[in-house]
C-alpha cells in the first residue's frame, strides 16, 4: 500500500465519516419532540417507522461520545450524546426487572424485550463515553451496572422462557465477542477494573470452543463443550461476524503487544475470508454452510453492509500489524467492492441490503438493526489506523 | 381456456403429483428406523438434517390420507399415513401441557415449541383423513381434540411468554385462514359438527378486520379492532398468503353456493394480485408494503414456491367459478412462470427459494417449512377442478 493510496483511503474514511455518514444521521434521526433517535429511514432520510430500536439508541450515543473524546470536542456531539443517554435512562429499562427493552415506540413505550441482552452492552459503552466526556461519575456507574447486567443475563438468564428445550444445548460466539469489544471500550472510557479478566475469559472461550484448527473454521454455534452440531443451525457460519471477532482479537493483541493474539485474529480472518468471500460476485456472503451444503436462512447469499464494514477493518488492521501484502490485497478487494455497490451518492450513507450480485434489494438506510454503528466505526477505525502509521 | 389446454394442465398436475412430487418424497423422506419423515432434503433427495418439523409430519400424513380417500385406496399410502400418525402420537405432543412441539430430533426428542399452535391444525387434518380411511374412531377423537387445542391456544394462549408487550396488540390473518381450511377438511373427513360455525366466525373476522375496501387490500396484521398499524410490521403485506385465504373462501362459496363468498374471495385475489404480482420479473413477491415503502424483512422480493402454488390454485378456481377470462390469463401467467423456474428435472420436485428474477437461491428441496404440502395440494386441487369441469 503506497503513500498515495494511504492518503486516498484516509480521505475516504475521514470525509465519509464527518461529511456524509454523520451529517446524514444527525440531520434525519434526532427526535427533538420525544427524545432519542428514529433510525428507520428511507433512502433520502424520511422516517419510515417512528419506533426506536434500543441497540441503535446506545450505539449512536456511543459513537457521538467516541467522536467527542477522540476526534474533537464538538458541543453538538456532546449535546446529542446526552440526548441519547437521556432517552436510554428514561425509556429503555424495564423497571420491573432492570433489564433493557429491544424495541420501544417513539414515545418510549415498550414493544419488545428479547431473550438476550445486547441492548445492555451497547448502553454500557454509550455511558462510558459520556463519563469520559463529562467526568460525571453517574455515567461511570451506569456503564458498570449495565455491563454487569449484560454479563449476568448472558451467563444466567432469569425470567425468560428459553427458545429451545434442553435437549440440544448450544453456545454462540456472539457473547464472548461482544464481551471483548465492550470490555475494551469500558477499559479506555471508565477504566473498568475487571476488563482484562472478562477479555481473557472470552478469548479463552473463543479459542477453546469456536476455533477449529482441524476444520480451518470459526464456528458460530457449537455445543457447550465445543462439539460440532451437525444440523442446519450448527453448521451455519457467519463469516462477517467471525471476521468482526477477528479484529477485536487483533486489536487486543496490538494493545497488549501479544503476537499470539494477533496470530489468532489473523488466522480467524484467513479462514473466514476463504469461506465468506464471494469469488463469483465479490463481497462477503451472509451465511455459508460448514460443509458447503445449503443453509436454511433465506437471505444467506445477500450482501449486507456490516460484514463488508467489518472485513474492511479486519483486513486493514491485519495488514498494519503484519505487513503481509495478502491483507492489503484483500482490503482493496472488499473496500473497492463495497464502495462500488453500497453508497447512495444522491442522499448520502450506504444502503444496507444488496442482492448477491450487488443490486439493491431494499432502499432502507436504517431500521431496528441498521443505524450509525458498523459503518462509522469502520470509518473512524480505519482513518485512525492509517493516520497513525502515516506520521 | 380451450379443451387442449385443459387436458394439458390436467396431465401436468396429475402426473406431476403421482409421478414426480409423491415419488420424490416417498423415496427420500420416510424414516423406517425412528418413524416419521425427514424432510430436510438436498436437490437430489439426500437428507441434509435429520431433525423433523412437526408441521411437515402432519401435512404429509394428511396428504397421504387425502390421496387414499380421494384418488385411489393404495395400500402404500395408507401404510405411510399410519406411519406418520404414529410418530405424531408418540413424539410430537408435550405430555406436560398437551400442546404439540414444532421441531423434534430424528428420534423424536423435543427441540422447540412455538408460541402459536399450527402444528395442532396440521395434525388434526391428518388424523381426520385416517379416520375416513380406516373408520377407526380413535383417529376422529384425536382430530377433534387437536383441532380444539389449536382453537383454544390461539384464542387464549396459556403458558407462553408473549413475544410483544401489551402496548400495541395485533391480530393476524393466519388464525382465521387456517381455521377455515382446517374446519373444511374436518367437515369432510370426520363430519366435525361445529365446522360451519368456526368457518362463519373466521369469515366474519377476515371481512371485518382484514379486508379494507377503501385501501383495496387484505391486511396481514391489524389492531384487534381492525385499524391499520402504521409501522413496518403493520404495513407488511403477504400477497401469497392472502391469495391462499382467498381460495379457501371461494371454495367455501362453491360448496355453499354462496355468490357473496365467491365474490369476496375473487375480490381478495384481485387486490392482492395487483399488489403481489411482479410486473418486472414475473412471479408473486413474498412481502410488499401497503404504501409501496421498503419492508423490513430481508427476503421480501424473493420468489418462494408456495405463494406461486397458492396463486395457481386461486386463479384457476376463480376462473372455474366466474368464467372471467382475466383469471385464465392470470393463471397462465403464474403457472407458466412457476413451471419455467421452480422444477428441477434431474431429480424431480421443485426448488423452494428463488431470487426475484427466478435464479435459484438455494438448492434445498425441503426443510422445517418446505415439505410435501403446498405443491401436491395445488396439483391435486387443480387436477380435480379441471377434471370435474372437463366431464
PDB file of C-alpha atoms in Angstrom, chain B residues 257-388:
ATOM      1  CA  UNK B 257     -73.397 -21.969  -3.487  1.00  0.00           C
ATOM      2  CA  UNK B 258     -72.934 -18.585  -1.865  1.00  0.00           C
ATOM      3  CA  UNK B 259     -72.194 -15.941  -4.508  1.00  0.00           C
ATOM      4  CA  UNK B 260     -71.159 -13.347  -1.955  1.00  0.00           C
ATOM      5  CA  UNK B 261     -68.411 -15.603  -0.609  1.00  0.00           C
ATOM      6  CA  UNK B 262     -67.151 -16.244  -4.136  1.00  0.00           C
ATOM      7  CA  UNK B 263     -67.186 -12.506  -4.723  1.00  0.00           C
ATOM      8  CA  UNK B 264     -65.239 -11.866  -1.514  1.00  0.00           C
ATOM      9  CA  UNK B 265     -62.613 -14.454  -2.479  1.00  0.00           C
ATOM     10  CA  UNK B 266     -62.289 -13.025  -6.002  1.00  0.00           C
ATOM     11  CA  UNK B 267     -62.033  -9.510  -4.622  1.00  0.00           C
ATOM     12  CA  UNK B 268     -59.202 -10.594  -2.295  1.00  0.00           C
ATOM     13  CA  UNK B 269     -57.454 -12.248  -5.221  1.00  0.00           C
ATOM     14  CA  UNK B 270     -57.874  -9.179  -7.458  1.00  0.00           C
ATOM     15  CA  UNK B 271     -56.416  -6.784  -4.927  1.00  0.00           C
ATOM     16  CA  UNK B 272     -53.543  -8.982  -3.852  1.00  0.00           C
ATOM     17  CA  UNK B 273     -52.638  -9.959  -7.418  1.00  0.00           C
ATOM     18  CA  UNK B 274     -52.289  -6.240  -8.154  1.00  0.00           C
ATOM     19  CA  UNK B 275     -50.045  -5.832  -5.140  1.00  0.00           C
ATOM     20  CA  UNK B 276     -48.059  -9.059  -5.283  1.00  0.00           C
ATOM     21  CA  UNK B 277     -47.571  -9.955  -8.956  1.00  0.00           C
ATOM     22  CA  UNK B 278     -44.128  -8.838 -10.044  1.00  0.00           C
ATOM     23  CA  UNK B 279     -44.688  -6.997 -13.330  1.00  0.00           C
ATOM     24  CA  UNK B 280     -40.965  -6.654 -13.834  1.00  0.00           C
ATOM     25  CA  UNK B 281     -39.763 -10.234 -13.369  1.00  0.00           C
ATOM     26  CA  UNK B 282     -42.919 -12.359 -13.083  1.00  0.00           C
ATOM     27  CA  UNK B 283     -43.966 -14.467 -10.100  1.00  0.00           C
ATOM     28  CA  UNK B 284     -45.552 -13.445  -6.803  1.00  0.00           C
ATOM     29  CA  UNK B 285     -43.366 -11.416  -4.437  1.00  0.00           C
ATOM     30  CA  UNK B 286     -43.076 -12.519  -0.811  1.00  0.00           C
ATOM     31  CA  UNK B 287     -43.727  -9.254   1.048  1.00  0.00           C
ATOM     32  CA  UNK B 288     -44.773  -5.808  -0.124  1.00  0.00           C
ATOM     33  CA  UNK B 289     -45.550  -2.645   1.826  1.00  0.00           C
ATOM     34  CA  UNK B 290     -49.068  -1.264   1.962  1.00  0.00           C
ATOM     35  CA  UNK B 291     -47.818   2.110   0.737  1.00  0.00           C
ATOM     36  CA  UNK B 292     -45.061   0.935  -1.555  1.00  0.00           C
ATOM     37  CA  UNK B 293     -42.381   1.698   1.041  1.00  0.00           C
ATOM     38  CA  UNK B 294     -39.491  -0.617   1.899  1.00  0.00           C
ATOM     39  CA  UNK B 295     -40.343  -3.572   4.119  1.00  0.00           C
ATOM     40  CA  UNK B 296     -38.065  -4.734   6.891  1.00  0.00           C
ATOM     41  CA  UNK B 297     -37.819  -8.480   6.089  1.00  0.00           C
ATOM     42  CA  UNK B 298     -34.668  -9.245   4.119  1.00  0.00           C
ATOM     43  CA  UNK B 299     -36.200 -11.807   1.737  1.00  0.00           C
ATOM     44  CA  UNK B 300     -39.117  -9.560   0.726  1.00  0.00           C
ATOM     45  CA  UNK B 301     -38.508  -9.761  -3.013  1.00  0.00           C
ATOM     46  CA  UNK B 302     -37.635 -13.453  -3.280  1.00  0.00           C
ATOM     47  CA  UNK B 303     -39.896 -15.900  -5.072  1.00  0.00           C
ATOM     48  CA  UNK B 304     -40.827 -18.732  -2.751  1.00  0.00           C
ATOM     49  CA  UNK B 305     -42.547 -21.829  -4.118  1.00  0.00           C
ATOM     50  CA  UNK B 306     -45.718 -21.660  -2.040  1.00  0.00           C
ATOM     51  CA  UNK B 307     -47.091 -18.228  -2.990  1.00  0.00           C
ATOM     52  CA  UNK B 308     -46.896 -19.425  -6.605  1.00  0.00           C
ATOM     53  CA  UNK B 309     -48.686 -22.685  -5.704  1.00  0.00           C
ATOM     54  CA  UNK B 310     -51.476 -20.847  -3.921  1.00  0.00           C
ATOM     55  CA  UNK B 311     -51.862 -18.315  -6.707  1.00  0.00           C
ATOM     56  CA  UNK B 312     -52.089 -21.080  -9.301  1.00  0.00           C
ATOM     57  CA  UNK B 313     -54.946 -22.633  -7.311  1.00  0.00           C
ATOM     58  CA  UNK B 314     -56.725 -19.332  -6.651  1.00  0.00           C
ATOM     59  CA  UNK B 315     -56.641 -18.096 -10.244  1.00  0.00           C
ATOM     60  CA  UNK B 316     -57.850 -21.429 -11.601  1.00  0.00           C
ATOM     61  CA  UNK B 317     -60.641 -21.688  -9.047  1.00  0.00           C
ATOM     62  CA  UNK B 318     -61.703 -18.082  -9.720  1.00  0.00           C
ATOM     63  CA  UNK B 319     -61.829 -18.878 -13.427  1.00  0.00           C
ATOM     64  CA  UNK B 320     -63.856 -22.042 -12.900  1.00  0.00           C
ATOM     65  CA  UNK B 321     -66.310 -20.198 -10.656  1.00  0.00           C
ATOM     66  CA  UNK B 322     -66.731 -16.993 -12.652  1.00  0.00           C
ATOM     67  CA  UNK B 323     -65.663 -17.764 -16.221  1.00  0.00           C
ATOM     68  CA  UNK B 324     -63.897 -14.399 -16.208  1.00  0.00           C
ATOM     69  CA  UNK B 325     -61.139 -14.606 -18.814  1.00  0.00           C
ATOM     70  CA  UNK B 326     -58.917 -12.374 -16.671  1.00  0.00           C
ATOM     71  CA  UNK B 327     -58.440 -15.247 -14.259  1.00  0.00           C
ATOM     72  CA  UNK B 328     -57.480 -17.673 -17.032  1.00  0.00           C
ATOM     73  CA  UNK B 329     -54.890 -15.142 -18.166  1.00  0.00           C
ATOM     74  CA  UNK B 330     -53.513 -14.721 -14.663  1.00  0.00           C
ATOM     75  CA  UNK B 331     -53.485 -18.487 -14.190  1.00  0.00           C
ATOM     76  CA  UNK B 332     -51.426 -18.898 -17.347  1.00  0.00           C
ATOM     77  CA  UNK B 333     -49.027 -16.164 -16.258  1.00  0.00           C
ATOM     78  CA  UNK B 334     -48.318 -17.610 -12.824  1.00  0.00           C
ATOM     79  CA  UNK B 335     -48.423 -21.247 -13.943  1.00  0.00           C
ATOM     80  CA  UNK B 336     -46.027 -20.657 -16.814  1.00  0.00           C
ATOM     81  CA  UNK B 337     -43.637 -18.539 -14.750  1.00  0.00           C
ATOM     82  CA  UNK B 338     -43.556 -21.051 -11.907  1.00  0.00           C
ATOM     83  CA  UNK B 339     -43.097 -24.070 -14.177  1.00  0.00           C
ATOM     84  CA  UNK B 340     -40.349 -22.263 -16.067  1.00  0.00           C
ATOM     85  CA  UNK B 341     -38.317 -21.572 -12.918  1.00  0.00           C
ATOM     86  CA  UNK B 342     -39.007 -23.925  -9.991  1.00  0.00           C
ATOM     87  CA  UNK B 343     -38.871 -27.528 -11.293  1.00  0.00           C
ATOM     88  CA  UNK B 344     -35.620 -29.448 -11.109  1.00  0.00           C
ATOM     89  CA  UNK B 345     -35.977 -32.010 -13.849  1.00  0.00           C
ATOM     90  CA  UNK B 346     -32.940 -34.099 -12.968  1.00  0.00           C
ATOM     91  CA  UNK B 347     -34.188 -35.256  -9.575  1.00  0.00           C
ATOM     92  CA  UNK B 348     -37.810 -34.129  -9.513  1.00  0.00           C
ATOM     93  CA  UNK B 349     -39.860 -31.770  -7.316  1.00  0.00           C
ATOM     94  CA  UNK B 350     -39.427 -28.010  -7.153  1.00  0.00           C
ATOM     95  CA  UNK B 351     -36.816 -25.824  -5.621  1.00  0.00           C
ATOM     96  CA  UNK B 352     -38.260 -23.643  -2.893  1.00  0.00           C
ATOM     97  CA  UNK B 353     -36.298 -20.425  -2.873  1.00  0.00           C
ATOM     98  CA  UNK B 354     -35.558 -18.338  -5.946  1.00  0.00           C
ATOM     99  CA  UNK B 355     -34.246 -14.840  -6.332  1.00  0.00           C
ATOM    100  CA  UNK B 356     -36.601 -12.195  -7.643  1.00  0.00           C
ATOM    101  CA  UNK B 357     -35.530 -12.805 -11.230  1.00  0.00           C
ATOM    102  CA  UNK B 358     -36.052 -16.557 -10.963  1.00  0.00           C
ATOM    103  CA  UNK B 359     -32.457 -17.661 -10.403  1.00  0.00           C
ATOM    104  CA  UNK B 360     -32.030 -20.341  -7.743  1.00  0.00           C
ATOM    105  CA  UNK B 361     -31.051 -19.037  -4.329  1.00  0.00           C
ATOM    106  CA  UNK B 362     -30.950 -22.376  -2.525  1.00  0.00           C
ATOM    107  CA  UNK B 363     -30.911 -25.927  -3.819  1.00  0.00           C
ATOM    108  CA  UNK B 364     -32.906 -27.115  -0.776  1.00  0.00           C
ATOM    109  CA  UNK B 365     -35.923 -29.271  -1.584  1.00  0.00           C
ATOM    110  CA  UNK B 366     -37.213 -29.290   1.968  1.00  0.00           C
ATOM    111  CA  UNK B 367     -36.645 -28.023   5.497  1.00  0.00           C
ATOM    112  CA  UNK B 368     -38.721 -27.231   8.584  1.00  0.00           C
ATOM    113  CA  UNK B 369     -41.102 -25.194   6.403  1.00  0.00           C
ATOM    114  CA  UNK B 370     -40.981 -26.786   2.974  1.00  0.00           C
ATOM    115  CA  UNK B 371     -42.330 -30.308   2.612  1.00  0.00           C
ATOM    116  CA  UNK B 372     -44.949 -32.131   0.559  1.00  0.00           C
ATOM    117  CA  UNK B 373     -47.865 -29.781   1.126  1.00  0.00           C
ATOM    118  CA  UNK B 374     -48.479 -26.597  -0.897  1.00  0.00           C
ATOM    119  CA  UNK B 375     -47.174 -28.174  -4.112  1.00  0.00           C
ATOM    120  CA  UNK B 376     -49.047 -31.514  -4.022  1.00  0.00           C
ATOM    121  CA  UNK B 377     -52.172 -29.803  -2.645  1.00  0.00           C
ATOM    122  CA  UNK B 378     -52.048 -27.483  -5.659  1.00  0.00           C
ATOM    123  CA  UNK B 379     -51.529 -30.399  -8.031  1.00  0.00           C
ATOM    124  CA  UNK B 380     -54.413 -32.364  -6.530  1.00  0.00           C
ATOM    125  CA  UNK B 381     -56.790 -29.398  -6.279  1.00  0.00           C
ATOM    126  CA  UNK B 382     -56.147 -28.151  -9.801  1.00  0.00           C
ATOM    127  CA  UNK B 383     -56.353 -31.666 -11.272  1.00  0.00           C
ATOM    128  CA  UNK B 384     -59.678 -32.267  -9.526  1.00  0.00           C
ATOM    129  CA  UNK B 385     -61.061 -28.861 -10.544  1.00  0.00           C
ATOM    130  CA  UNK B 386     -60.182 -29.347 -14.198  1.00  0.00           C
ATOM    131  CA  UNK B 387     -61.286 -32.962 -14.275  1.00  0.00           C
ATOM    132  CA  UNK B 388     -64.680 -32.114 -12.766  1.00  0.00           C
TER     133      UNK B 388
END
